[in-house]
Amino acid sequence: METKIVTTDNIIEAGEIIRRGGLVAFPTETVYGLGADAMNEEAAAKIYAAKGRPSDNPLIVHISDIEQVDLVARDVSEDAWKIMNYFWPGPLTVILNKREEVPHGTTGGLDTVAVRMPSHPAARALIRESDRVIAAPSANTSGRPSPTTAQHVWEDMKGKIPMIIDGGAVGIGIESTIVDMTGEEPMILRPGYITKAMLEEVLGTVQVDPAVSGRTMKKDVVAKAPGMKYRHYAPKGKLTLVEGPEEQVIDQINQMAWEKTRQGYRVGVIATDETLSRYYVGVRRSIGSRKNSDTIATHLYSILRFCDEFELDYIYSESFFEDGLGNAIMNRMLKAAGYHLISL
Ligand code: TXA
Ligand code: MG
């Protein structure tokens, strides 16, 4: 199949593809999505095929207007409406009870449905133009880092889908926060740009799924969002995270990087704007500035992809636990590192 990369001026043609049951990759404010008609089981099946995604991993249904919640969900609680009204359009996904009409092929067999109203104008224009609600996971091959540019999507999806809408680099760079609103208490299933503290301002107390918080892999805890249990985001080389006082972290990384370089391996170091000049071996890159964790989120996935491009065998990175967004960043980085974290 020939894959066309088009500008955001080609929304009419893209909408036509979605209506006919085809796939279109499109930008959102978080990461690029791979979209299909959410109510068409055959169309949704094509997403799983293109990504090589396990079929029990449900898709997020994207809407352009809040009224469309009623097309896919039932028995929506007052609290759920509250956060949807407050944070949409934006990087928040809400788990609701699904309506019968939503095929199990979209929800991975679950009776709940994940719903999100993105703020990216191209995403919303596509949903409107197609006159459908759009199921869309991140537009990467399953297991690879999520795409934050059309180029990333091209690397993973060329030849597999008819169209990629190029909206430039995304703004946020990590996937939406997922909050389950079907239980007794709201529960965060995947940390993201909308932090626990932000949700608590609107809802009061919010729980966090134990499987997605903390620094160690909890062996007996099964993640409530099916997708969070899979190995994810991972570069091919071995990534090690180091946390602790800055001086010690830098020394430790330099030492490990030097040792592996001496053994003949290709080594990478993930630093920050503030510390980049203090490293002296391997391929060195800054992920962003500690003064602005938004910049770290924005560059995270391109750096992980870059590790593969340079065919790095060992990658050493600083850690970013500091604030709310730091939780989301470290959740992704710990998974990419297989929870390999050195605490000094
Ligand atoms: O920012 C985002 O959310 C991006 C953009 C494209 O919107 N999408 C995205 O989709 O990250 P994906 O498929 O990569 O991740 C969806 C996550 C998975 O972990 C999946 O298990 C979870 O959402 N999920 C979907 N439906 C669910 C449900 N009914 N209950 C629990 N988790 C669900
Ligand atoms: Mg994904």
PDB file of N, CA and C in Angstrom, residues 259-341:
ATOM      1  N   GLU A 259      33.254   2.703  31.237  1.00  0.00           N
ATOM      2  CA  GLU A 259      33.499   1.268  31.347  1.00  0.00           C
ATOM      3  C   GLU A 259      32.980   0.527  30.100  1.00  0.00           C
ATOM      4  N   LYS A 260      31.738   0.829  29.694  1.00  0.00           N
ATOM      5  CA  LYS A 260      31.143   0.124  28.545  1.00  0.00           C
ATOM      6  C   LYS A 260      31.822   0.541  27.238  1.00  0.00           C
ATOM      7  N   THR A 261      32.226   1.792  27.157  1.00  0.00           N
ATOM      8  CA  THR A 261      32.919   2.256  25.954  1.00  0.00           C
ATOM      9  C   THR A 261      34.238   1.500  25.804  1.00  0.00           C
ATOM     10  N   ARG A 262      34.936   1.354  26.912  1.00  0.00           N
ATOM     11  CA  ARG A 262      36.206   0.641  26.937  1.00  0.00           C
ATOM     12  C   ARG A 262      36.033  -0.808  26.481  1.00  0.00           C
ATOM     13  N   GLN A 263      34.870  -1.389  26.823  1.00  0.00           N
ATOM     14  CA  GLN A 263      34.595  -2.776  26.422  1.00  0.00           C
ATOM     15  C   GLN A 263      34.175  -2.873  24.956  1.00  0.00           C
ATOM     16  N   GLY A 264      34.101  -1.709  24.279  1.00  0.00           N
ATOM     17  CA  GLY A 264      33.796  -1.728  22.849  1.00  0.00           C
ATOM     18  C   GLY A 264      32.325  -1.544  22.489  1.00  0.00           C
ATOM     19  N   TYR A 265      31.492  -1.196  23.466  1.00  0.00           N
ATOM     20  CA  TYR A 265      30.070  -0.991  23.179  1.00  0.00           C
ATOM     21  C   TYR A 265      29.791   0.431  22.722  1.00  0.00           C
ATOM     22  N   ARG A 266      28.656   0.594  22.031  1.00  0.00           N
ATOM     23  CA  ARG A 266      28.183   1.937  21.662  1.00  0.00           C
ATOM     24  C   ARG A 266      27.327   2.474  22.808  1.00  0.00           C
ATOM     25  N   VAL A 267      27.725   3.609  23.359  1.00  0.00           N
ATOM     26  CA  VAL A 267      27.115   4.108  24.592  1.00  0.00           C
ATOM     27  C   VAL A 267      26.473   5.480  24.374  1.00  0.00           C
ATOM     28  N   GLY A 268      25.307   5.694  25.002  1.00  0.00           N
ATOM     29  CA  GLY A 268      24.641   6.991  24.944  1.00  0.00           C
ATOM     30  C   GLY A 268      24.384   7.532  26.339  1.00  0.00           C
ATOM     31  N   VAL A 269      24.358   8.868  26.454  1.00  0.00           N
ATOM     32  CA  VAL A 269      24.060   9.503  27.738  1.00  0.00           C
ATOM     33  C   VAL A 269      22.920  10.489  27.535  1.00  0.00           C
ATOM     34  N   ILE A 270      21.872  10.370  28.361  1.00  0.00           N
ATOM     35  CA  ILE A 270      20.761  11.321  28.318  1.00  0.00           C
ATOM     36  C   ILE A 270      20.917  12.293  29.485  1.00  0.00           C
ATOM     37  N   ALA A 271      21.247  13.540  29.156  1.00  0.00           N
ATOM     38  CA  ALA A 271      21.524  14.575  30.152  1.00  0.00           C
ATOM     39  C   ALA A 271      20.442  15.652  30.078  1.00  0.00           C
ATOM     40  N   THR A 272      20.672  16.758  30.761  1.00  0.00           N
ATOM     41  CA  THR A 272      19.766  17.906  30.673  1.00  0.00           C
ATOM     42  C   THR A 272      20.566  19.121  30.196  1.00  0.00           C
ATOM     43  N   ASP A 273      19.867  20.187  29.837  1.00  0.00           N
ATOM     44  CA  ASP A 273      20.553  21.409  29.405  1.00  0.00           C
ATOM     45  C   ASP A 273      21.586  21.825  30.450  1.00  0.00           C
ATOM     46  N   GLU A 274      21.212  21.628  31.717  1.00  0.00           N
ATOM     47  CA  GLU A 274      22.052  22.096  32.816  1.00  0.00           C
ATOM     48  C   GLU A 274      23.302  21.245  32.986  1.00  0.00           C
ATOM     49  N   THR A 275      23.245  19.950  32.582  1.00  0.00           N
ATOM     50  CA  THR A 275      24.359  19.042  32.904  1.00  0.00           C
ATOM     51  C   THR A 275      25.119  18.512  31.690  1.00  0.00           C
ATOM     52  N   LEU A 276      24.627  18.812  30.491  1.00  0.00           N
ATOM     53  CA  LEU A 276      25.191  18.189  29.270  1.00  0.00           C
ATOM     54  C   LEU A 276      26.712  18.298  29.183  1.00  0.00           C
ATOM     55  N   SER A 277      27.234  19.456  29.511  1.00  0.00           N
ATOM     56  CA  SER A 277      28.676  19.696  29.325  1.00  0.00           C
ATOM     57  C   SER A 277      29.530  18.926  30.326  1.00  0.00           C
ATOM     58  N   ARG A 278      28.892  18.291  31.298  1.00  0.00           N
ATOM     59  CA  ARG A 278      29.666  17.596  32.336  1.00  0.00           C
ATOM     60  C   ARG A 278      29.930  16.124  31.981  1.00  0.00           C
ATOM     61  N   TYR A 279      29.348  15.662  30.895  1.00  0.00           N
ATOM     62  CA  TYR A 279      29.583  14.273  30.469  1.00  0.00           C
ATOM     63  C   TYR A 279      30.631  14.261  29.385  1.00  0.00           C
ATOM     64  N   TYR A 280      31.440  13.223  29.340  1.00  0.00           N
ATOM     65  CA  TYR A 280      32.545  13.250  28.392  1.00  0.00           C
ATOM     66  C   TYR A 280      32.701  11.999  27.543  1.00  0.00           C
ATOM     67  N   VAL A 281      31.858  10.973  27.731  1.00  0.00           N
ATOM     68  CA  VAL A 281      31.975   9.817  26.823  1.00  0.00           C
ATOM     69  C   VAL A 281      30.647   9.490  26.158  1.00  0.00           C
ATOM     70  N   GLY A 282      30.727   8.827  25.002  1.00  0.00           N
ATOM     71  CA  GLY A 282      29.542   8.331  24.308  1.00  0.00           C
ATOM     72  C   GLY A 282      28.800   9.424  23.554  1.00  0.00           C
ATOM     73  N   VAL A 283      27.664   9.042  22.991  1.00  0.00           N
ATOM     74  CA  VAL A 283      26.800   9.985  22.287  1.00  0.00           C
ATOM     75  C   VAL A 283      25.965  10.697  23.351  1.00  0.00           C
ATOM     76  N   ARG A 284      26.121  12.005  23.472  1.00  0.00           N
ATOM     77  CA  ARG A 284      25.461  12.742  24.557  1.00  0.00           C
ATOM     78  C   ARG A 284      24.361  13.628  24.019  1.00  0.00           C
ATOM     79  N   ARG A 285      23.198  13.591  24.658  1.00  0.00           N
ATOM     80  CA  ARG A 285      22.080  14.424  24.228  1.00  0.00           C
ATOM     81  C   ARG A 285      21.376  15.015  25.454  1.00  0.00           C
ATOM     82  N   SER A 286      20.885  16.249  25.310  1.00  0.00           N
ATOM     83  CA  SER A 286      20.044  16.816  26.364  1.00  0.00           C
ATOM     84  C   SER A 286      18.595  16.510  26.046  1.00  0.00           C
ATOM     85  N   ILE A 287      17.843  16.089  27.060  1.00  0.00           N
ATOM     86  CA  ILE A 287      16.418  15.793  26.888  1.00  0.00           C
ATOM     87  C   ILE A 287      15.572  17.044  27.123  1.00  0.00           C
ATOM     88  N   GLY A 288      16.165  18.095  27.716  1.00  0.00           N
ATOM     89  CA  GLY A 288      15.403  19.307  28.011  1.00  0.00           C
ATOM     90  C   GLY A 288      15.966  19.974  29.249  1.00  0.00           C
ATOM     91  N   SER A 289      15.219  20.922  29.778  1.00  0.00           N
ATOM     92  CA  SER A 289      15.714  21.674  30.923  1.00  0.00           C
ATOM     93  C   SER A 289      14.975  21.292  32.204  1.00  0.00           C
ATOM     94  N   ARG A 290      15.730  21.132  33.285  1.00  0.00           N
ATOM     95  CA  ARG A 290      15.102  20.851  34.579  1.00  0.00           C
ATOM     96  C   ARG A 290      14.244  22.012  35.062  1.00  0.00           C
ATOM     97  N   LYS A 291      14.492  23.188  34.510  1.00  0.00           N
ATOM     98  CA  LYS A 291      13.699  24.344  34.919  1.00  0.00           C
ATOM     99  C   LYS A 291      12.309  24.304  34.290  1.00  0.00           C
ATOM    100  N   ASN A 292      12.131  23.435  33.280  1.00  0.00           N
ATOM    101  CA  ASN A 292      10.839  23.374  32.593  1.00  0.00           C
ATOM    102  C   ASN A 292      10.576  21.939  32.151  1.00  0.00           C
ATOM    103  N   SER A 293       9.850  21.168  33.008  1.00  0.00           N
ATOM    104  CA  SER A 293       9.693  19.736  32.720  1.00  0.00           C
ATOM    105  C   SER A 293       8.858  19.494  31.458  1.00  0.00           C
ATOM    106  N   ASP A 294       8.109  20.497  30.995  1.00  0.00           N
ATOM    107  CA  ASP A 294       7.402  20.351  29.711  1.00  0.00           C
ATOM    108  C   ASP A 294       8.380  20.000  28.594  1.00  0.00           C
ATOM    109  N   THR A 295       9.569  20.606  28.624  1.00  0.00           N
ATOM    110  CA  THR A 295      10.531  20.374  27.537  1.00  0.00           C
ATOM    111  C   THR A 295      11.047  18.932  27.581  1.00  0.00           C
ATOM    112  N   ILE A 296      11.105  18.361  28.788  1.00  0.00           N
ATOM    113  CA  ILE A 296      11.567  16.981  28.923  1.00  0.00           C
ATOM    114  C   ILE A 296      10.525  16.019  28.346  1.00  0.00           C
ATOM    115  N   ALA A 297       9.255  16.264  28.662  1.00  0.00           N
ATOM    116  CA  ALA A 297       8.177  15.437  28.107  1.00  0.00           C
ATOM    117  C   ALA A 297       8.178  15.514  26.578  1.00  0.00           C
ATOM    118  N   THR A 298       8.353  16.726  26.052  1.00  0.00           N
ATOM    119  CA  THR A 298       8.299  16.929  24.601  1.00  0.00           C
ATOM    120  C   THR A 298       9.362  16.116  23.864  1.00  0.00           C
ATOM    121  N   HIS A 299      10.557  15.991  24.458  1.00  0.00           N
ATOM    122  CA  HIS A 299      11.667  15.350  23.743  1.00  0.00           C
ATOM    123  C   HIS A 299      11.847  13.873  24.072  1.00  0.00           C
ATOM    124  N   LEU A 300      11.117  13.389  25.080  1.00  0.00           N
ATOM    125  CA  LEU A 300      11.342  12.026  25.581  1.00  0.00           C
ATOM    126  C   LEU A 300      11.349  10.967  24.473  1.00  0.00           C
ATOM    127  N   TYR A 301      10.280  10.916  23.690  1.00  0.00           N
ATOM    128  CA  TYR A 301      10.173   9.815  22.718  1.00  0.00           C
ATOM    129  C   TYR A 301      11.131   9.975  21.546  1.00  0.00           C
ATOM    130  N   SER A 302      11.425  11.218  21.139  1.00  0.00           N
ATOM    131  CA  SER A 302      12.414  11.317  20.037  1.00  0.00           C
ATOM    132  C   SER A 302      13.779  10.858  20.513  1.00  0.00           C
ATOM    133  N   ILE A 303      14.102  11.124  21.783  1.00  0.00           N
ATOM    134  CA  ILE A 303      15.398  10.661  22.301  1.00  0.00           C
ATOM    135  C   ILE A 303      15.451   9.126  22.336  1.00  0.00           C
ATOM    136  N   LEU A 304      14.350   8.507  22.752  1.00  0.00           N
ATOM    137  CA  LEU A 304      14.345   7.039  22.797  1.00  0.00           C
ATOM    138  C   LEU A 304      14.474   6.449  21.387  1.00  0.00           C
ATOM    139  N   ARG A 305      13.822   7.100  20.405  1.00  0.00           N
ATOM    140  CA  ARG A 305      13.967   6.639  19.009  1.00  0.00           C
ATOM    141  C   ARG A 305      15.392   6.859  18.514  1.00  0.00           C
ATOM    142  N   PHE A 306      15.957   7.961  18.916  1.00  0.00           N
ATOM    143  CA  PHE A 306      17.317   8.318  18.521  1.00  0.00           C
ATOM    144  C   PHE A 306      18.319   7.247  18.989  1.00  0.00           C
ATOM    145  N   CYS A 307      18.067   6.671  20.161  1.00  0.00           N
ATOM    146  CA  CYS A 307      18.945   5.605  20.680  1.00  0.00           C
ATOM    147  C   CYS A 307      19.001   4.430  19.706  1.00  0.00           C
ATOM    148  N   ASP A 308      17.875   4.132  19.068  1.00  0.00           N
ATOM    149  CA  ASP A 308      17.850   3.042  18.089  1.00  0.00           C
ATOM    150  C   ASP A 308      18.554   3.435  16.805  1.00  0.00           C
ATOM    151  N   GLU A 309      18.318   4.679  16.363  1.00  0.00           N
ATOM    152  CA  GLU A 309      18.964   5.156  15.145  1.00  0.00           C
ATOM    153  C   GLU A 309      20.482   5.033  15.254  1.00  0.00           C
ATOM    154  N   PHE A 310      21.014   5.386  16.417  1.00  0.00           N
ATOM    155  CA  PHE A 310      22.452   5.326  16.635  1.00  0.00           C
ATOM    156  C   PHE A 310      22.902   3.936  17.071  1.00  0.00           C
ATOM    157  N   GLU A 311      21.973   3.007  17.109  1.00  0.00           N
ATOM    158  CA  GLU A 311      22.270   1.616  17.477  1.00  0.00           C
ATOM    159  C   GLU A 311      23.086   1.528  18.754  1.00  0.00           C
ATOM    160  N   LEU A 312      22.620   2.254  19.768  1.00  0.00           N
ATOM    161  CA  LEU A 312      23.337   2.272  21.047  1.00  0.00           C
ATOM    162  C   LEU A 312      23.089   0.970  21.798  1.00  0.00           C
ATOM    163  N   ASP A 313      24.136   0.431  22.404  1.00  0.00           N
ATOM    164  CA  ASP A 313      24.009  -0.804  23.186  1.00  0.00           C
ATOM    165  C   ASP A 313      23.618  -0.504  24.636  1.00  0.00           C
ATOM    166  N   TYR A 314      24.194   0.566  25.178  1.00  0.00           N
ATOM    167  CA  TYR A 314      23.907   0.949  26.566  1.00  0.00           C
ATOM    168  C   TYR A 314      23.592   2.444  26.620  1.00  0.00           C
ATOM    169  N   ILE A 315      22.523   2.782  27.337  1.00  0.00           N
ATOM    170  CA  ILE A 315      22.140   4.186  27.458  1.00  0.00           C
ATOM    171  C   ILE A 315      21.976   4.494  28.945  1.00  0.00           C
ATOM    172  N   TYR A 316      22.575   5.599  29.385  1.00  0.00           N
ATOM    173  CA  TYR A 316      22.473   6.008  30.790  1.00  0.00           C
ATOM    174  C   TYR A 316      21.759   7.345  30.852  1.00  0.00           C
ATOM    175  N   SER A 317      20.782   7.444  31.759  1.00  0.00           N
ATOM    176  CA  SER A 317      19.991   8.674  31.820  1.00  0.00           C
ATOM    177  C   SER A 317      19.826   9.170  33.240  1.00  0.00           C
ATOM    178  N   GLU A 318      19.775  10.483  33.360  1.00  0.00           N
ATOM    179  CA  GLU A 318      19.365  11.099  34.626  1.00  0.00           C
ATOM    180  C   GLU A 318      17.887  10.794  34.863  1.00  0.00           C
ATOM    181  N   SER A 319      17.381  11.080  36.078  1.00  0.00           N
ATOM    182  CA  SER A 319      15.971  10.825  36.433  1.00  0.00           C
ATOM    183  C   SER A 319      15.248  12.133  36.706  1.00  0.00           C
ATOM    184  N   PHE A 320      13.910  12.087  36.633  1.00  0.00           N
ATOM    185  CA  PHE A 320      13.126  13.331  36.727  1.00  0.00           C
ATOM    186  C   PHE A 320      11.889  13.140  37.589  1.00  0.00           C
ATOM    187  N   PHE A 321      12.086  12.830  38.858  1.00  0.00           N
ATOM    188  CA  PHE A 321      10.931  12.526  39.710  1.00  0.00           C
ATOM    189  C   PHE A 321      10.232  13.753  40.275  1.00  0.00           C
ATOM    190  N   GLU A 322      10.841  14.946  40.104  1.00  0.00           N
ATOM    191  CA  GLU A 322      10.479  16.100  40.926  1.00  0.00           C
ATOM    192  C   GLU A 322       8.996  16.424  41.119  1.00  0.00           C
ATOM    193  N   ASP A 323       8.264  16.656  40.021  1.00  0.00           N
ATOM    194  CA  ASP A 323       6.912  17.214  40.202  1.00  0.00           C
ATOM    195  C   ASP A 323       5.852  16.333  39.561  1.00  0.00           C
ATOM    196  N   GLY A 324       4.655  16.854  39.416  1.00  0.00           N
ATOM    197  CA  GLY A 324       3.529  16.106  38.859  1.00  0.00           C
ATOM    198  C   GLY A 324       3.818  15.528  37.495  1.00  0.00           C
ATOM    199  N   LEU A 325       4.290  16.357  36.589  1.00  0.00           N
ATOM    200  CA  LEU A 325       4.598  15.867  35.248  1.00  0.00           C
ATOM    201  C   LEU A 325       5.761  14.889  35.290  1.00  0.00           C
ATOM    202  N   GLY A 326       6.684  15.095  36.256  1.00  0.00           N
ATOM    203  CA  GLY A 326       7.794  14.164  36.450  1.00  0.00           C
ATOM    204  C   GLY A 326       7.305  12.728  36.659  1.00  0.00           C
ATOM    205  N   ASN A 327       6.175  12.556  37.357  1.00  0.00           N
ATOM    206  CA  ASN A 327       5.605  11.216  37.554  1.00  0.00           C
ATOM    207  C   ASN A 327       5.276  10.552  36.229  1.00  0.00           C
ATOM    208  N   ALA A 328       4.674  11.321  35.332  1.00  0.00           N
ATOM    209  CA  ALA A 328       4.301  10.772  34.026  1.00  0.00           C
ATOM    210  C   ALA A 328       5.550  10.445  33.216  1.00  0.00           C
ATOM    211  N   ILE A 329       6.533  11.352  33.273  1.00  0.00           N
ATOM    212  CA  ILE A 329       7.772  11.132  32.529  1.00  0.00           C
ATOM    213  C   ILE A 329       8.474   9.875  33.047  1.00  0.00           C
ATOM    214  N   MET A 330       8.594   9.769  34.389  1.00  0.00           N
ATOM    215  CA  MET A 330       9.303   8.628  34.965  1.00  0.00           C
ATOM    216  C   MET A 330       8.539   7.327  34.777  1.00  0.00           C
ATOM    217  N   ASN A 331       7.201   7.386  34.757  1.00  0.00           N
ATOM    218  CA  ASN A 331       6.414   6.186  34.462  1.00  0.00           C
ATOM    219  C   ASN A 331       6.831   5.608  33.103  1.00  0.00           C
ATOM    220  N   ARG A 332       6.979   6.479  32.087  1.00  0.00           N
ATOM    221  CA  ARG A 332       7.387   6.017  30.756  1.00  0.00           C
ATOM    222  C   ARG A 332       8.848   5.576  30.754  1.00  0.00           C
ATOM    223  N   MET A 333       9.703   6.350  31.443  1.00  0.00           N
ATOM    224  CA  MET A 333      11.142   6.038  31.403  1.00  0.00           C
ATOM    225  C   MET A 333      11.448   4.745  32.149  1.00  0.00           C
ATOM    226  N   LEU A 334      10.762   4.518  33.277  1.00  0.00           N
ATOM    227  CA  LEU A 334      10.995   3.279  34.028  1.00  0.00           C
ATOM    228  C   LEU A 334      10.601   2.069  33.191  1.00  0.00           C
ATOM    229  N   LYS A 335       9.506   2.190  32.440  1.00  0.00           N
ATOM    230  CA  LYS A 335       9.113   1.074  31.578  1.00  0.00           C
ATOM    231  C   LYS A 335      10.141   0.869  30.476  1.00  0.00           C
ATOM    232  N   ALA A 336      10.598   1.996  29.903  1.00  0.00           N
ATOM    233  CA  ALA A 336      11.599   1.892  28.831  1.00  0.00           C
ATOM    234  C   ALA A 336      12.877   1.236  29.360  1.00  0.00           C
ATOM    235  N   ALA A 337      13.155   1.448  30.646  1.00  0.00           N
ATOM    236  CA  ALA A 337      14.373   0.908  31.256  1.00  0.00           C
ATOM    237  C   ALA A 337      14.140  -0.464  31.887  1.00  0.00           C
ATOM    238  N   GLY A 338      12.945  -1.021  31.702  1.00  0.00           N
ATOM    239  CA  GLY A 338      12.651  -2.285  32.384  1.00  0.00           C
ATOM    240  C   GLY A 338      12.827  -2.141  33.892  1.00  0.00           C
ATOM    241  N   TYR A 339      12.523  -0.963  34.417  1.00  0.00           N
ATOM    242  CA  TYR A 339      12.637  -0.628  35.853  1.00  0.00           C
ATOM    243  C   TYR A 339      14.076  -0.722  36.366  1.00  0.00           C
ATOM    244  N   HIS A 340      15.042  -0.554  35.469  1.00  0.00           N
ATOM    245  CA  HIS A 340      16.432  -0.594  35.914  1.00  0.00           C
ATOM    246  C   HIS A 340      16.856   0.793  36.383  1.00  0.00           C
ATOM    247  N   LEU A 341      16.785   1.012  37.703  1.00  0.00           N
ATOM    248  CA  LEU A 341      17.037   2.326  38.304  1.00  0.00           C
ATOM    249  C   LEU A 341      18.096   2.197  39.379  1.00  0.00           C
TER     250      LEU A 341
END
